[in-house]
XYZ file of N, CA and C in Angstrom:
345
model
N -19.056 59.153 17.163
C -18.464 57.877 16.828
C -17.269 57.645 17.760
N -17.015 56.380 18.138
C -16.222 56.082 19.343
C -15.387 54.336 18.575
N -14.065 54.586 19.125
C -13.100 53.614 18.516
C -13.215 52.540 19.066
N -12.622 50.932 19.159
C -12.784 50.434 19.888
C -12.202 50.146 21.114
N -11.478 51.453 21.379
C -10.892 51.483 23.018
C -12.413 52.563 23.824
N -13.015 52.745 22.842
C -13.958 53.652 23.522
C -13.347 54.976 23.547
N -12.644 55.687 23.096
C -12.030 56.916 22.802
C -13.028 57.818 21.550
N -13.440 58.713 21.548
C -14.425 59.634 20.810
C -13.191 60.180 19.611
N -13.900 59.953 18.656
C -13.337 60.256 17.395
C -13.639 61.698 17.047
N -12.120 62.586 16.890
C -12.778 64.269 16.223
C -13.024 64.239 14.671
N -14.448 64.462 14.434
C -14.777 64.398 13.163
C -14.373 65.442 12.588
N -14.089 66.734 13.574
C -13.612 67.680 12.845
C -12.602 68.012 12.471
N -11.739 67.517 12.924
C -10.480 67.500 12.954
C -9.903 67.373 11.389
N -8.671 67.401 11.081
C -7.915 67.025 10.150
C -7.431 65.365 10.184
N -7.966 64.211 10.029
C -7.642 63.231 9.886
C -7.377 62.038 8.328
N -6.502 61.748 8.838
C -6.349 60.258 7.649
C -6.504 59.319 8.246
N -7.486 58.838 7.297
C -8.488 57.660 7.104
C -7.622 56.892 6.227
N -7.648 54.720 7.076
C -6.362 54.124 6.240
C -7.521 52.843 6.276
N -7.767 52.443 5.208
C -8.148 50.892 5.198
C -7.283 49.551 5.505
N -7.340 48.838 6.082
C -6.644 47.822 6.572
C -7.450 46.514 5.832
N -7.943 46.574 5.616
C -8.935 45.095 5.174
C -8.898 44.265 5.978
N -9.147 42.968 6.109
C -9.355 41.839 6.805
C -8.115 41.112 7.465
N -8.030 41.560 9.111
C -6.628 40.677 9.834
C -6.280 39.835 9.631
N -5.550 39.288 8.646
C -5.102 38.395 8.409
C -2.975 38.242 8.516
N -2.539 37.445 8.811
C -0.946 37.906 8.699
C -0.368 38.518 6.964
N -0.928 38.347 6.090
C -1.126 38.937 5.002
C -0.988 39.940 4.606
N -2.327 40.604 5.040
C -2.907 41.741 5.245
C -2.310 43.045 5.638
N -2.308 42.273 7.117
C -1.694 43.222 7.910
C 0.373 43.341 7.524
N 0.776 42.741 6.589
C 1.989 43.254 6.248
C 2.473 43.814 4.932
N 0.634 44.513 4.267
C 0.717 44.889 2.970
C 0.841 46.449 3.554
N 0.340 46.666 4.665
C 0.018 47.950 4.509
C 1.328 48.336 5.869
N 2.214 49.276 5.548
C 3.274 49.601 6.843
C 2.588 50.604 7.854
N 2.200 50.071 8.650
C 1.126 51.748 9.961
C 2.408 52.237 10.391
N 3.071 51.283 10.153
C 4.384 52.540 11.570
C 4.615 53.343 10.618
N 4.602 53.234 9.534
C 5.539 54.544 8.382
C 4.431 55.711 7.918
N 3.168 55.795 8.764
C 2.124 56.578 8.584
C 2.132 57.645 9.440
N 1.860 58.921 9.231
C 2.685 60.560 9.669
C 1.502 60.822 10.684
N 1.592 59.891 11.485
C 0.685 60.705 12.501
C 0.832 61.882 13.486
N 1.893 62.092 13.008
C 1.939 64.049 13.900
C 1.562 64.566 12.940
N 1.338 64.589 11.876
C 0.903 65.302 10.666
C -0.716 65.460 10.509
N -1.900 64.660 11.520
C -2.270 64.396 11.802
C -3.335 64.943 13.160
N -4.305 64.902 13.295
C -5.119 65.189 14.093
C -5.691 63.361 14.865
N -5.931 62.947 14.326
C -6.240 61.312 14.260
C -5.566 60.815 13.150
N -5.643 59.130 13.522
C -5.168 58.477 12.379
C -6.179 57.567 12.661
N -6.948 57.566 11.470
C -8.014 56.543 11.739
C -7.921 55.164 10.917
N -7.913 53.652 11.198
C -7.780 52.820 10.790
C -8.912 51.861 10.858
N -9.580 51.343 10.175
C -10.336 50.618 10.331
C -10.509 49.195 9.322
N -10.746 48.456 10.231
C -10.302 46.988 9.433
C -11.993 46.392 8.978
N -11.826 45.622 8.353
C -13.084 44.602 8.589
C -12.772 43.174 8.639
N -13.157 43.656 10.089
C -12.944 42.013 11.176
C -13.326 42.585 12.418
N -13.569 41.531 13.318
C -14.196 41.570 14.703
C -13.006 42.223 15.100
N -13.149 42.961 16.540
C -12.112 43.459 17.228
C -11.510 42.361 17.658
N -11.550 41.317 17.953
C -10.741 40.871 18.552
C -9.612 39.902 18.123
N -9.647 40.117 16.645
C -9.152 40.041 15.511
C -7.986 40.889 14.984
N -8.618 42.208 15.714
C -7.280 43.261 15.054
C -6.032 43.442 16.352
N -5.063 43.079 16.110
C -3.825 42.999 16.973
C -3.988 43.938 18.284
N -3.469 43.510 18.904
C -3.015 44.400 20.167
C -2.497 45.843 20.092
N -1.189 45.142 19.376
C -0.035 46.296 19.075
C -0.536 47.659 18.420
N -1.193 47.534 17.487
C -1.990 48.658 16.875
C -2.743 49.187 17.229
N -3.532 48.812 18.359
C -3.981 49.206 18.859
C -3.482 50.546 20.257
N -2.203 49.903 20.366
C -1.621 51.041 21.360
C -0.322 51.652 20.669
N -0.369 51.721 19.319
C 0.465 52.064 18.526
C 0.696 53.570 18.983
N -0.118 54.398 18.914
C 0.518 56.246 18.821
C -0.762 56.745 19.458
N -0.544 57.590 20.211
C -2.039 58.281 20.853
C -3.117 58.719 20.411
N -2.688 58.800 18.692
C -3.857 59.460 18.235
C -4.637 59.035 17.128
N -3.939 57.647 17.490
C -4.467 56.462 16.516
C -6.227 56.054 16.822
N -6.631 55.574 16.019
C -7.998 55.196 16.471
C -8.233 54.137 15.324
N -8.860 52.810 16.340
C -8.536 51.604 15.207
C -10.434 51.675 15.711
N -11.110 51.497 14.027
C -12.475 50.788 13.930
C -12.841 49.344 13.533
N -13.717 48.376 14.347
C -13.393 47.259 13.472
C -14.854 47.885 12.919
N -14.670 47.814 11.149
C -16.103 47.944 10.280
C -16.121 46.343 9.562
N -16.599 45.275 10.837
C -16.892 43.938 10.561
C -17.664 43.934 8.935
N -19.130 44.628 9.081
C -19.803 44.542 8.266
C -19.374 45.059 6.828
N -18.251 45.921 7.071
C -17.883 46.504 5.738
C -18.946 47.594 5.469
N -19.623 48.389 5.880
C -20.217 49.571 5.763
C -19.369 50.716 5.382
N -18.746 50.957 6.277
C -17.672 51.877 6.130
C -16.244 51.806 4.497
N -15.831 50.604 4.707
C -15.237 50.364 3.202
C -16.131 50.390 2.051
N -17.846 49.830 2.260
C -18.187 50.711 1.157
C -18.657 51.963 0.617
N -18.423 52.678 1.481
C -18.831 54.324 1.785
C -17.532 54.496 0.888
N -16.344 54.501 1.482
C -15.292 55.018 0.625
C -14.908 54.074 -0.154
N -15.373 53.150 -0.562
C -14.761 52.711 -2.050
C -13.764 51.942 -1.811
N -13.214 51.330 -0.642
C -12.438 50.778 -0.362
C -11.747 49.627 -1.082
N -11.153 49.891 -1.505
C -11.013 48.380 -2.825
C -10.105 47.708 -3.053
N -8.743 48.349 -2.455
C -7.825 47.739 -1.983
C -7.132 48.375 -0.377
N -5.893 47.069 -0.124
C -5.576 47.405 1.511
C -4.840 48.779 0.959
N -4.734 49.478 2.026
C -4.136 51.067 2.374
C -4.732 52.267 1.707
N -5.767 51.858 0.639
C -6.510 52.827 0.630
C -6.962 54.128 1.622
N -6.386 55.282 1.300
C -6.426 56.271 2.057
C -7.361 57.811 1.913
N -7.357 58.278 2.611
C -8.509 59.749 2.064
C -8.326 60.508 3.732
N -8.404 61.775 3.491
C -8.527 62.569 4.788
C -9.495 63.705 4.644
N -10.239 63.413 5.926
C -11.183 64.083 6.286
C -10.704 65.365 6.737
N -11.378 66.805 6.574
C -11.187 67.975 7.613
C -12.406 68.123 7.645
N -12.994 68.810 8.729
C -14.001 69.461 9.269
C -14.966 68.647 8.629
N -14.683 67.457 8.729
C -16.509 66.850 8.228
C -16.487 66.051 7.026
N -15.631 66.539 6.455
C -15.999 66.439 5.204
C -14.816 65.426 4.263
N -15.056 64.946 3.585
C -13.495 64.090 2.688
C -12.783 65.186 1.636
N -11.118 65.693 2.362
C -10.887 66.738 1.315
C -9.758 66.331 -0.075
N -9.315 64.776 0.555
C -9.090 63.883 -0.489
C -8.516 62.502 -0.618
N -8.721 62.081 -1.918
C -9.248 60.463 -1.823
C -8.249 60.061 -2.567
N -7.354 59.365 -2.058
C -6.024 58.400 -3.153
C -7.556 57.583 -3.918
N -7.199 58.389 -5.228
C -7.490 57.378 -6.583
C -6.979 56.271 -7.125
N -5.710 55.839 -6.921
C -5.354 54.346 -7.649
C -4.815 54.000 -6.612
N -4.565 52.837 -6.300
C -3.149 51.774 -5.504
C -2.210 52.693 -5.725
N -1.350 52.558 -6.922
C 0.282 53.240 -7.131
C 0.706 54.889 -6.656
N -0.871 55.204 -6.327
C -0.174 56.666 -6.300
C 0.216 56.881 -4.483
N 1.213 57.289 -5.396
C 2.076 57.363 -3.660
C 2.464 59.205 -3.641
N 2.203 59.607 -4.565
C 1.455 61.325 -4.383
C 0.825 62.022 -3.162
N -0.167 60.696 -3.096
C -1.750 60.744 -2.427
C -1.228 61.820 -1.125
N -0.605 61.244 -0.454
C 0.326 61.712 1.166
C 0.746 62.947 1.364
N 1.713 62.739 0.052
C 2.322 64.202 0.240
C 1.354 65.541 -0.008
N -0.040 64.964 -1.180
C -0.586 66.083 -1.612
C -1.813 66.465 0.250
N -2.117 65.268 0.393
C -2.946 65.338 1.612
C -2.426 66.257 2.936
N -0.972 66.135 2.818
C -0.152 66.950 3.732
C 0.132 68.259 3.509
N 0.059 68.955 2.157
C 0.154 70.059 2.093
C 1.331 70.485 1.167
N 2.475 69.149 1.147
C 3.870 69.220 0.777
C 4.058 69.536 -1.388
């Protein structure tokens, strides 16, 4: 799987996975990316649903190890349940090792990190 800069995504890696929902000016100021721990991080994977050319610039060259997907079709948000914006979950080695359960829990991060 490849981002839309064309950069190869490590599936194996330790990554957080962030839903963005639909670019809208809205949208995009529900969820804060700059305040997201990407040295903590292997990837930071973001993926919206909207055309790429839709999802900002800026985020796109946000941090090196960012990787923005546009999932137009919404495939991907319904794989994980995506149900509201910033919905989060991190993958290691393949696999989802955990999934923020509600909006409010702001737990989710710290437990995903180890802290």
């Amino acid at each position: 799987m490849t981002d839309m800069n064309g950069r190869r995504i490590d599936q194996l890696g330790t990554n957080l996975i962030v839903y963005g929902g639909v670019c809208t000016s809205c949208s995009l100021h529900q969820v804060d990316f700059h305040k997201l721990p990407f040295e903590r991080f292997d990837e930071v994977i973001l993926f919206f649903q909207s055309p790429q050319d839709e999802i900002p610039r800026a985020l796109r060259s946000y941090s090196k190890n960012i990787r923005i997907i546009s999932d137009e079709q919404g495939s991907l948000a319904k794989k994980l349940n995506a149900t509201w914006l910033g919905k989060s979950c991190v993958s290691s080695k393949g696999r989802l090792s955990y999934i923020q359960k509600e909006e409010s829990d702001r737990t989710f991060l710290q437990a995903a990190m180890g802290k």
